[in-house]
mmCIF file of C-alpha atoms in Angstrom:
data_model
loop_
_atom_site.group_PDB
_atom_site.id
_atom_site.type_symbol
_atom_site.label_atom_id
_atom_site.label_comp_id
_atom_site.label_asym_id
_atom_site.label_seq_id
_atom_site.Cartn_x
_atom_site.Cartn_y
_atom_site.Cartn_z
ATOM 1 C CA MET Z 1 125.146 107.697 90.823
ATOM 2 C CA ALA Z 2 126.484 104.612 92.608
ATOM 3 C CA SER Z 3 123.858 102.037 93.505
ATOM 4 C CA LEU Z 4 122.846 101.387 97.086
ATOM 5 C CA THR Z 5 124.077 98.289 98.905
ATOM 6 C CA ILE Z 6 120.460 97.227 99.420
ATOM 7 C CA PRO Z 7 117.507 98.931 97.713
ATOM 8 C CA LEU Z 8 116.028 101.623 99.950
ATOM 9 C CA SER Z 9 112.626 103.246 99.822
ATOM 10 C CA VAL Z 10 110.702 105.765 101.900
ATOM 11 C CA LEU Z 11 107.322 105.467 103.566
ATOM 12 C CA ASP Z 12 106.090 109.040 103.901
ATOM 13 C CA LEU Z 13 103.310 109.295 106.481
ATOM 14 C CA ALA Z 14 102.559 112.859 105.312
ATOM 15 C CA PRO Z 15 102.339 114.217 108.872
ATOM 16 C CA ILE Z 16 100.670 117.539 109.579
ATOM 17 C CA SER Z 17 102.915 118.994 112.240
ATOM 18 C CA SER Z 18 101.666 121.233 115.013
ATOM 19 C CA GLY Z 19 101.171 124.769 113.731
ATOM 20 C CA GLN Z 20 101.221 123.689 110.092
ATOM 21 C CA THR Z 21 98.578 123.030 107.444
ATOM 22 C CA ALA Z 22 97.856 120.100 105.150
ATOM 23 C CA ARG Z 23 99.312 122.150 102.292
ATOM 24 C CA ASP Z 24 102.540 122.423 104.278
ATOM 25 C CA SER Z 25 102.508 118.640 104.599
ATOM 26 C CA PHE Z 26 102.207 118.158 100.835
ATOM 27 C CA GLU Z 27 105.122 120.518 100.203
ATOM 28 C CA ALA Z 28 107.132 118.571 102.766
ATOM 29 C CA SER Z 29 106.294 115.359 100.900
ATOM 30 C CA VAL Z 30 107.668 116.888 97.704
ATOM 31 C CA ALA Z 31 110.874 117.878 99.497
ATOM 32 C CA LEU Z 32 111.233 114.383 100.961
ATOM 33 C CA ALA Z 33 110.640 112.690 97.599
ATOM 34 C CA ARG Z 34 113.146 114.959 95.857
ATOM 35 C CA ALA Z 35 115.736 114.139 98.517
ATOM 36 C CA ALA Z 36 115.065 110.420 98.085
ATOM 37 C CA GLU Z 37 115.340 110.773 94.321
ATOM 38 C CA ARG Z 38 118.710 112.529 94.607
ATOM 39 C CA ALA Z 39 119.967 109.884 97.026
ATOM 40 C CA GLY Z 40 119.093 106.926 94.790
ATOM 41 C CA TYR Z 41 116.101 105.493 96.616
ATOM 42 C CA GLU Z 42 113.806 103.105 94.727
ATOM 43 C CA ARG Z 43 110.395 104.528 95.630
ATOM 44 C CA VAL Z 44 108.290 106.615 98.008
ATOM 45 C CA TRP Z 45 104.961 105.252 99.251
ATOM 46 C CA TYR Z 46 102.018 106.966 100.954
ATOM 47 C CA ALA Z 47 99.493 105.263 103.213
ATOM 48 C CA GLU Z 48 95.727 105.678 103.246
ATOM 49 C CA HIS Z 49 94.477 106.955 106.617
ATOM 50 C CA HIS Z 50 91.133 108.568 107.400
ATOM 51 C CA ASN Z 51 89.785 110.863 110.126
ATOM 52 C CA MET Z 52 93.246 111.584 111.507
ATOM 53 C CA ALA Z 53 93.992 115.263 112.074
ATOM 54 C CA THR Z 54 97.753 114.672 111.910
ATOM 55 C CA ILE Z 55 97.979 112.715 108.603
ATOM 56 C CA ALA Z 56 97.339 114.284 105.172
ATOM 57 C CA SER Z 57 97.451 111.231 102.873
ATOM 58 C CA SER Z 58 93.768 110.217 102.962
ATOM 59 C CA ALA Z 59 93.353 110.798 99.192
ATOM 60 C CA THR Z 60 96.410 108.684 98.447
ATOM 61 C CA SER Z 61 96.240 108.683 94.645
ATOM 62 C CA VAL Z 62 95.936 112.480 94.565
ATOM 63 C CA VAL Z 63 99.033 112.885 96.749
ATOM 64 C CA ILE Z 64 100.950 110.480 94.491
ATOM 65 C CA GLY Z 65 100.007 112.499 91.421
ATOM 66 C CA TYR Z 66 101.040 115.779 93.016
ATOM 67 C CA VAL Z 67 104.442 114.473 94.097
ATOM 68 C CA ALA Z 68 104.981 112.722 90.748
ATOM 69 C CA ALA Z 69 104.458 116.044 88.957
ATOM 70 C CA HIS Z 70 107.226 117.574 91.089
ATOM 71 C CA THR Z 71 109.793 114.772 90.702
ATOM 72 C CA GLU Z 72 111.454 113.184 87.685
ATOM 73 C CA ARG Z 73 112.431 109.531 88.082
ATOM 74 C CA ILE Z 74 111.639 108.000 91.455
ATOM 75 C CA ARG Z 75 108.783 105.503 91.684
ATOM 76 C CA LEU Z 76 105.766 106.611 93.725
ATOM 77 C CA GLY Z 77 102.925 104.558 95.085
ATOM 78 C CA SER Z 78 100.625 103.500 97.859
ATOM 79 C CA GLY Z 79 101.741 101.799 101.006
ATOM 80 C CA GLY Z 80 98.965 101.211 100.803
ATOM 81 C CA VAL Z 81 95.485 101.651 99.440
ATOM 82 C CA MET Z 82 93.061 99.881 101.761
ATOM 83 C CA LEU Z 83 91.194 98.031 99.033
ATOM 84 C CA PRO Z 84 88.106 97.025 101.057
ATOM 85 C CA ASN Z 85 87.303 100.745 101.323
ATOM 86 C CA HIS Z 86 86.953 101.018 97.539
ATOM 87 C CA SER Z 87 85.611 99.501 94.362
ATOM 88 C CA PRO Z 88 88.443 97.694 92.531
ATOM 89 C CA LEU Z 89 87.300 99.385 89.329
ATOM 90 C CA VAL Z 90 87.688 102.873 90.815
ATOM 91 C CA ILE Z 91 91.194 102.087 92.085
ATOM 92 C CA ALA Z 92 92.107 100.650 88.669
ATOM 93 C CA GLU Z 93 90.900 103.863 87.045
ATOM 94 C CA GLN Z 94 92.826 106.052 89.492
ATOM 95 C CA PHE Z 95 96.104 104.160 89.187
ATOM 96 C CA GLY Z 96 95.614 103.573 85.481
ATOM 97 C CA THR Z 97 95.419 107.342 85.154
ATOM 98 C CA LEU Z 98 98.585 107.770 87.226
ATOM 99 C CA GLY Z 99 100.370 105.087 85.226
ATOM 100 C CA THR Z 100 99.377 106.805 81.986
ATOM 101 C CA LEU Z 101 100.546 110.224 83.158
ATOM 102 C CA PHE Z 102 103.760 108.925 84.760
ATOM 103 C CA PRO Z 103 104.666 105.715 82.887
ATOM 104 C CA GLY Z 104 106.938 103.273 84.679
ATOM 105 C CA ARG Z 105 106.847 105.237 87.930
ATOM 106 C CA ILE Z 106 103.693 104.112 89.763
ATOM 107 C CA ASP Z 107 103.248 101.289 92.328
ATOM 108 C CA LEU Z 108 100.017 100.011 93.837
ATOM 109 C CA GLY Z 109 100.446 98.536 97.308
ATOM 110 C CA LEU Z 110 97.276 97.002 98.743
ATOM 111 C CA GLY Z 111 96.114 96.358 102.295
ATOM 112 C CA ARG Z 112 92.886 95.086 103.802
ATOM 113 C CA ALA Z 113 92.746 97.074 107.060
ATOM 114 C CA PRO Z 114 90.207 99.907 107.352
ATOM 115 C CA GLY Z 115 92.800 102.604 108.009
ATOM 116 C CA SER Z 116 90.285 104.219 110.325
ATOM 117 C CA ASP Z 117 87.985 103.759 113.318
ATOM 118 C CA GLN Z 118 84.563 102.104 113.314
ATOM 119 C CA GLN Z 119 82.581 105.296 112.780
ATOM 120 C CA THR Z 120 84.812 106.364 109.911
ATOM 121 C CA MET Z 121 84.507 102.914 108.390
ATOM 122 C CA LEU Z 122 80.744 103.385 108.271
ATOM 123 C CA ALA Z 123 81.173 106.862 106.783
ATOM 124 C CA LEU Z 124 83.259 105.276 104.016
ATOM 125 C CA ARG Z 125 80.245 103.041 103.256
ATOM 126 C CA ARG Z 126 82.389 100.061 104.106
ATOM 127 C CA ASP Z 127 80.615 96.885 105.203
ATOM 128 C CA HIS Z 128 81.952 94.975 108.219
ATOM 129 C CA GLN Z 129 82.503 91.980 105.933
ATOM 130 C CA SER Z 130 84.411 93.921 103.253
ATOM 131 C CA ALA Z 131 87.789 92.501 104.218
ATOM 132 C CA ASP Z 132 86.557 88.964 103.575
ATOM 133 C CA SER Z 133 86.544 89.565 99.811
ATOM 134 C CA PHE Z 134 90.040 91.065 99.734
ATOM 135 C CA PRO Z 135 91.643 88.200 97.736
ATOM 136 C CA GLN Z 136 88.849 88.322 95.138
ATOM 137 C CA ASP Z 137 89.078 92.116 94.975
ATOM 138 C CA VAL Z 138 92.832 91.925 94.322
ATOM 139 C CA LEU Z 139 92.213 89.536 91.423
ATOM 140 C CA GLU Z 140 89.466 91.772 90.036
ATOM 141 C CA LEU Z 141 91.776 94.797 90.261
ATOM 142 C CA ASP Z 142 94.615 92.906 88.573
ATOM 143 C CA GLY Z 143 92.268 91.971 85.733
ATOM 144 C CA TYR Z 144 91.424 95.602 85.073
ATOM 145 C CA LEU Z 145 95.069 96.701 85.164
ATOM 146 C CA THR Z 146 96.273 93.956 82.812
ATOM 147 C CA GLY Z 147 93.406 94.188 80.326
ATOM 148 C CA ARG Z 148 91.987 90.808 81.327
ATOM 149 C CA SER Z 149 88.866 91.931 83.142
ATOM 150 C CA ARG Z 150 87.054 89.343 85.226
ATOM 151 C CA ILE Z 151 83.802 91.307 84.876
ATOM 152 C CA PRO Z 152 82.308 90.735 81.409
ATOM 153 C CA GLY Z 153 81.899 93.954 79.455
ATOM 154 C CA VAL Z 154 83.732 96.129 82.007
ATOM 155 C CA GLN Z 155 87.183 97.621 81.518
ATOM 156 C CA ALA Z 156 89.211 100.266 83.327
ATOM 157 C CA VAL Z 157 89.967 103.384 81.298
ATOM 158 C CA PRO Z 158 92.645 104.606 80.937
ATOM 159 C CA ARG Z 159 94.916 101.566 81.067
ATOM 160 C CA PRO Z 160 98.634 102.280 80.669
ATOM 161 C CA GLU Z 161 100.734 100.270 78.237
ATOM 162 C CA GLU Z 162 102.851 98.991 81.123
ATOM 163 C CA PRO Z 163 100.609 97.543 83.876
ATOM 164 C CA VAL Z 164 100.923 99.176 87.284
ATOM 165 C CA PRO Z 165 102.570 96.524 89.516
ATOM 166 C CA LEU Z 166 100.721 95.252 92.578
ATOM 167 C CA TYR Z 167 102.212 94.699 96.030
ATOM 168 C CA ILE Z 168 100.531 92.998 98.979
ATOM 169 C CA LEU Z 169 101.021 94.741 102.324
ATOM 170 C CA GLY Z 170 100.568 92.980 105.621
ATOM 171 C CA SER Z 171 101.513 92.471 109.232
ATOM 172 C CA SER Z 172 100.352 88.869 109.617
ATOM 173 C CA LEU Z 173 100.512 85.488 107.918
ATOM 174 C CA PHE Z 174 97.365 86.225 105.894
ATOM 175 C CA GLY Z 175 99.090 88.765 103.658
ATOM 176 C CA ALA Z 176 102.181 86.574 103.326
ATOM 177 C CA GLN Z 177 100.104 83.602 102.188
ATOM 178 C CA LEU Z 178 98.075 85.681 99.745
ATOM 179 C CA ALA Z 179 101.135 87.357 98.216
ATOM 180 C CA ALA Z 180 102.811 83.969 97.815
ATOM 181 C CA ARG Z 181 99.747 82.394 96.207
ATOM 182 C CA LEU Z 182 99.300 85.265 93.743
ATOM 183 C CA GLY Z 183 103.019 85.591 92.995
ATOM 184 C CA LEU Z 184 103.211 89.217 94.122
ATOM 185 C CA PRO Z 185 105.864 91.162 96.062
ATOM 186 C CA TYR Z 186 105.208 91.267 99.814
ATOM 187 C CA ALA Z 187 105.764 94.318 102.026
ATOM 188 C CA PHE Z 188 105.714 93.676 105.778
ATOM 189 C CA ALA Z 189 104.782 96.500 108.155
ATOM 190 C CA SER Z 190 107.557 95.779 110.640
ATOM 191 C CA HIS Z 191 107.970 99.500 111.290
ATOM 192 C CA PHE Z 192 104.873 99.363 113.531
ATOM 193 C CA ALA Z 193 103.879 95.657 113.764
ATOM 194 C CA PRO Z 194 107.126 93.740 114.286
ATOM 195 C CA ASP Z 195 106.009 90.533 115.971
ATOM 196 C CA ALA Z 196 105.223 88.274 112.983
ATOM 197 C CA LEU Z 197 107.967 89.542 110.660
ATOM 198 C CA HIS Z 198 110.221 86.488 110.533
ATOM 199 C CA GLN Z 199 107.440 83.926 110.425
ATOM 200 C CA ALA Z 200 105.573 85.803 107.703
ATOM 201 C CA VAL Z 201 108.673 86.148 105.506
ATOM 202 C CA THR Z 202 109.439 82.445 105.923
ATOM 203 C CA VAL Z 203 105.893 81.457 104.950
ATOM 204 C CA TYR Z 204 105.966 83.795 101.960
ATOM 205 C CA ARG Z 205 109.280 82.506 100.625
ATOM 206 C CA GLU Z 206 108.467 78.833 101.192
ATOM 207 C CA THR Z 207 105.049 78.964 99.502
ATOM 208 C CA PHE Z 208 105.728 81.496 96.730
ATOM 209 C CA GLN Z 209 104.294 80.648 93.306
ATOM 210 C CA PRO Z 210 105.774 82.511 90.303
ATOM 211 C CA SER Z 211 103.463 84.771 88.324
ATOM 212 C CA GLU Z 212 103.555 86.885 85.181
ATOM 213 C CA GLN Z 213 104.552 89.868 87.323
ATOM 214 C CA LEU Z 214 107.174 88.189 89.501
ATOM 215 C CA ALA Z 215 109.395 85.128 88.993
ATOM 216 C CA GLU Z 216 111.018 85.030 92.444
ATOM 217 C CA PRO Z 217 109.801 86.119 95.890
ATOM 218 C CA TYR Z 218 110.523 89.723 96.794
ATOM 219 C CA VAL Z 219 110.292 91.037 100.355
ATOM 220 C CA ILE Z 220 110.146 94.674 101.453
ATOM 221 C CA ALA Z 221 110.481 95.214 105.210
ATOM 222 C CA GLY Z 222 109.579 98.406 107.048
ATOM 223 C CA VAL Z 223 111.992 100.017 109.502
ATOM 224 C CA ASN Z 224 112.056 103.339 111.360
ATOM 225 C CA VAL Z 225 115.055 105.647 110.941
ATOM 226 C CA PHE Z 226 116.445 108.676 112.750
ATOM 227 C CA ALA Z 227 119.738 109.579 111.085
ATOM 228 C CA ALA Z 228 121.610 112.737 112.018
ATOM 229 C CA ASP Z 229 125.142 114.102 111.941
ATOM 230 C CA ASP Z 230 125.709 113.058 115.557
ATOM 231 C CA HIS Z 231 124.191 110.375 117.764
ATOM 232 C CA ASP Z 232 122.781 112.668 120.442
ATOM 233 C CA THR Z 233 120.815 114.694 117.885
ATOM 234 C CA ALA Z 234 119.330 111.550 116.373
ATOM 235 C CA GLU Z 235 118.412 110.181 119.788
ATOM 236 C CA ASP Z 236 116.759 113.465 120.744
ATOM 237 C CA GLN Z 237 114.707 113.335 117.539
ATOM 238 C CA ARG Z 238 113.654 109.776 118.341
ATOM 239 C CA VAL Z 239 112.568 110.611 121.888
ATOM 240 C CA ARG Z 240 110.581 113.665 120.799
ATOM 241 C CA ALA Z 241 108.899 111.887 117.889
ATOM 242 C CA TYR Z 242 107.907 108.812 119.869
ATOM 243 C CA ARG Z 243 106.584 110.920 122.727
ATOM 244 C CA ALA Z 244 104.392 112.797 120.236
ATOM 245 C CA ARG Z 245 103.272 109.495 118.721
ATOM 246 C CA THR Z 246 102.328 108.165 122.139
ATOM 247 C CA ARG Z 247 100.332 111.298 122.934
ATOM 248 C CA ALA Z 248 98.438 110.870 119.656
ATOM 249 C CA PHE Z 249 97.641 107.252 120.456
ATOM 250 C CA ILE Z 250 96.445 108.047 123.952
ATOM 251 C CA SER Z 251 94.266 110.908 122.709
ATOM 252 C CA ARG Z 252 92.976 108.784 119.773
ATOM 253 C CA GLY Z 253 94.663 110.743 117.009
ATOM 254 C CA ALA Z 254 93.701 114.215 118.202
ATOM 255 C CA ARG Z 255 96.256 116.910 118.884
ATOM 256 C CA GLY Z 256 95.252 117.085 122.516
ATOM 257 C CA GLY Z 257 96.700 115.292 125.464
ATOM 258 C CA ASN Z 258 98.091 117.442 128.242
ATOM 259 C CA PHE Z 259 100.622 114.839 129.281
ATOM 260 C CA THR Z 260 104.072 115.878 130.438
ATOM 261 C CA ASP Z 261 107.168 114.246 129.003
ATOM 262 C CA ALA Z 262 107.720 112.480 132.318
ATOM 263 C CA GLU Z 263 104.201 111.048 132.231
ATOM 264 C CA ILE Z 264 104.661 109.805 128.666
ATOM 265 C CA ASP Z 265 108.011 108.204 129.507
ATOM 266 C CA ALA Z 266 106.520 106.535 132.577
ATOM 267 C CA PHE Z 267 103.616 105.179 130.518
ATOM 268 C CA LEU Z 268 105.933 103.699 127.882
ATOM 269 C CA ALA Z 269 107.984 102.034 130.630
ATOM 270 C CA SER Z 270 104.892 100.566 132.294
ATOM 271 C CA PRO Z 271 103.222 97.216 131.466
ATOM 272 C CA ALA Z 272 100.300 99.145 129.958
ATOM 273 C CA GLY Z 273 102.591 100.976 127.542
ATOM 274 C CA ALA Z 274 104.848 98.042 126.727
ATOM 275 C CA SER Z 275 102.905 96.961 123.643
ATOM 276 C CA LEU Z 276 102.964 100.500 122.265
ATOM 277 C CA ALA Z 277 106.696 100.792 122.889
ATOM 278 C CA ASN Z 278 107.218 97.416 121.196
ATOM 279 C CA MET Z 279 105.592 98.669 117.988
ATOM 280 C CA THR Z 280 108.710 100.679 117.171
ATOM 281 C CA ARG Z 281 111.123 97.881 118.078
ATOM 282 C CA TYR Z 282 112.824 98.093 114.699
ATOM 283 C CA THR Z 283 114.347 101.575 114.759
ATOM 284 C CA ALA Z 284 117.741 102.706 113.492
ATOM 285 C CA VAL Z 285 119.085 105.691 115.433
ATOM 286 C CA GLY Z 286 122.325 107.608 115.194
ATOM 287 C CA THR Z 287 125.061 108.660 112.833
ATOM 288 C CA PRO Z 288 125.212 107.402 109.238
ATOM 289 C CA ASP Z 289 127.656 104.656 110.267
ATOM 290 C CA GLU Z 290 125.376 103.522 113.106
ATOM 291 C CA VAL Z 291 122.304 103.571 110.867
ATOM 292 C CA ARG Z 292 124.091 101.653 108.096
ATOM 293 C CA GLU Z 293 125.202 98.947 110.534
ATOM 294 C CA TYR Z 294 121.691 98.601 111.933
ATOM 295 C CA LEU Z 295 119.929 98.502 108.554
ATOM 296 C CA LEU Z 296 122.242 95.945 107.000
ATOM 297 C CA LYS Z 297 121.915 93.684 110.040
ATOM 298 C CA PHE Z 298 118.135 94.120 110.070
ATOM 299 C CA ALA Z 299 117.855 93.336 106.357
ATOM 300 C CA GLY Z 300 119.901 90.169 106.774
ATOM 301 C CA GLU Z 301 117.959 88.926 109.777
ATOM 302 C CA ALA Z 302 114.601 89.773 108.185
ATOM 303 C CA GLY Z 303 115.426 88.196 104.834
ATOM 304 C CA ALA Z 304 114.510 91.466 103.113
ATOM 305 C CA ASP Z 305 115.303 92.275 99.486
ATOM 306 C CA GLU Z 306 114.478 95.948 100.073
ATOM 307 C CA LEU Z 307 113.965 98.213 103.077
ATOM 308 C CA ILE Z 308 111.257 100.842 103.241
ATOM 309 C CA THR Z 309 112.295 103.451 105.765
ATOM 310 C CA ALA Z 310 109.994 105.671 107.810
ATOM 311 C CA HIS Z 311 111.729 108.871 108.933
ATOM 312 C CA HIS Z 312 109.850 110.343 111.884
ATOM 313 C CA ALA Z 313 111.785 113.424 112.984
ATOM 314 C CA SER Z 314 109.300 116.189 113.765
ATOM 315 C CA ALA Z 315 110.929 118.883 111.641
ATOM 316 C CA VAL Z 316 110.785 118.581 107.848
ATOM 317 C CA ASP Z 317 114.439 119.570 107.454
ATOM 318 C CA ASP Z 318 115.445 116.834 109.905
ATOM 319 C CA ARG Z 319 113.435 114.206 107.974
ATOM 320 C CA VAL Z 320 115.011 115.300 104.700
ATOM 321 C CA ARG Z 321 118.460 115.181 106.290
ATOM 322 C CA SER Z 322 117.744 111.694 107.653
ATOM 323 C CA VAL Z 323 116.809 110.499 104.156
ATOM 324 C CA GLU Z 324 119.964 112.048 102.694
ATOM 325 C CA LEU Z 325 122.315 110.639 105.331
ATOM 326 C CA THR Z 326 120.794 107.167 105.184
ATOM 327 C CA GLY Z 327 121.059 107.043 101.413
ATOM 328 C CA ALA Z 328 124.666 108.222 101.475
ATOM 329 C CA ALA Z 329 125.564 105.702 104.181
ATOM 330 C CA LEU Z 330 124.157 102.752 102.252
ATOM 331 C CA ARG Z 331 125.665 103.991 98.999
ATOM 332 C CA ASP Z 332 129.109 104.108 100.594
ATOM 333 C CA ALA Z 333 128.819 100.705 102.269
ATOM 334 C CA GLY Z 334 130.756 97.710 101.003
#
């Protein structure tokens, strides 16, 4: 298979669509990963969210293992595990197990956000100060994964022969600075938090210190994609998906919200909805040619070495088709 013009990956939010079950979501994730594998994508990542009725990836490592068992080559990982919610040792054991079962195919992306609301944070037994120890927790986790434990007498079992690589996720300068200091790849969440993208990438590249894992800085930037066989279909998918997203935000993640389409559109056009609309500023919409043009321009302007694409069409078949068309478009470019 011909290589892609720029490495592409997929961020699968594992949505539970209206009228479907969590099991349906997991089967959809398998279909999406298989499509990405066929199309030459680098990896598929799953994000840790809690107490959200429309997202099925709360037990991120379990989802990764299930999809890995139903694919052959593509890398799979977290985008990310919210490390302050967990003991570094437990995460090392989980991903050490995955790396042992699926050698050379597992990534461990790490974030410091709660991935939940305040009440859920308490239910996770997370302390309000947990995020403050994130840099130390990353180092502790790295020690377990590389066989150089920082806790005397404690090791993570199993530990794969090839260490599971770490990635720092972020949407601010904090993550960029930490990734640069530790010499780790940096993934910026520009698919929903676009404002600090360029500044964060600049800081990361200018302050990067080489490490055993990584000799040169490596940036992954998030971008939303709606690719279809014709522009109008893609645009319709975008409008429907972002309306549904807005309803979920307004109703705090529940399925409710008896808002008409006109009311949602008016809210997004209002000053109150402007910040929500801005979150999806980086979105490629249209035919394969239109999507290719957008993604290559975005990658150049963002200084990205790799793009991680979030395909939001409501129907599973449409998301799979978007992945296929985007991969084909970038493979044919140049």
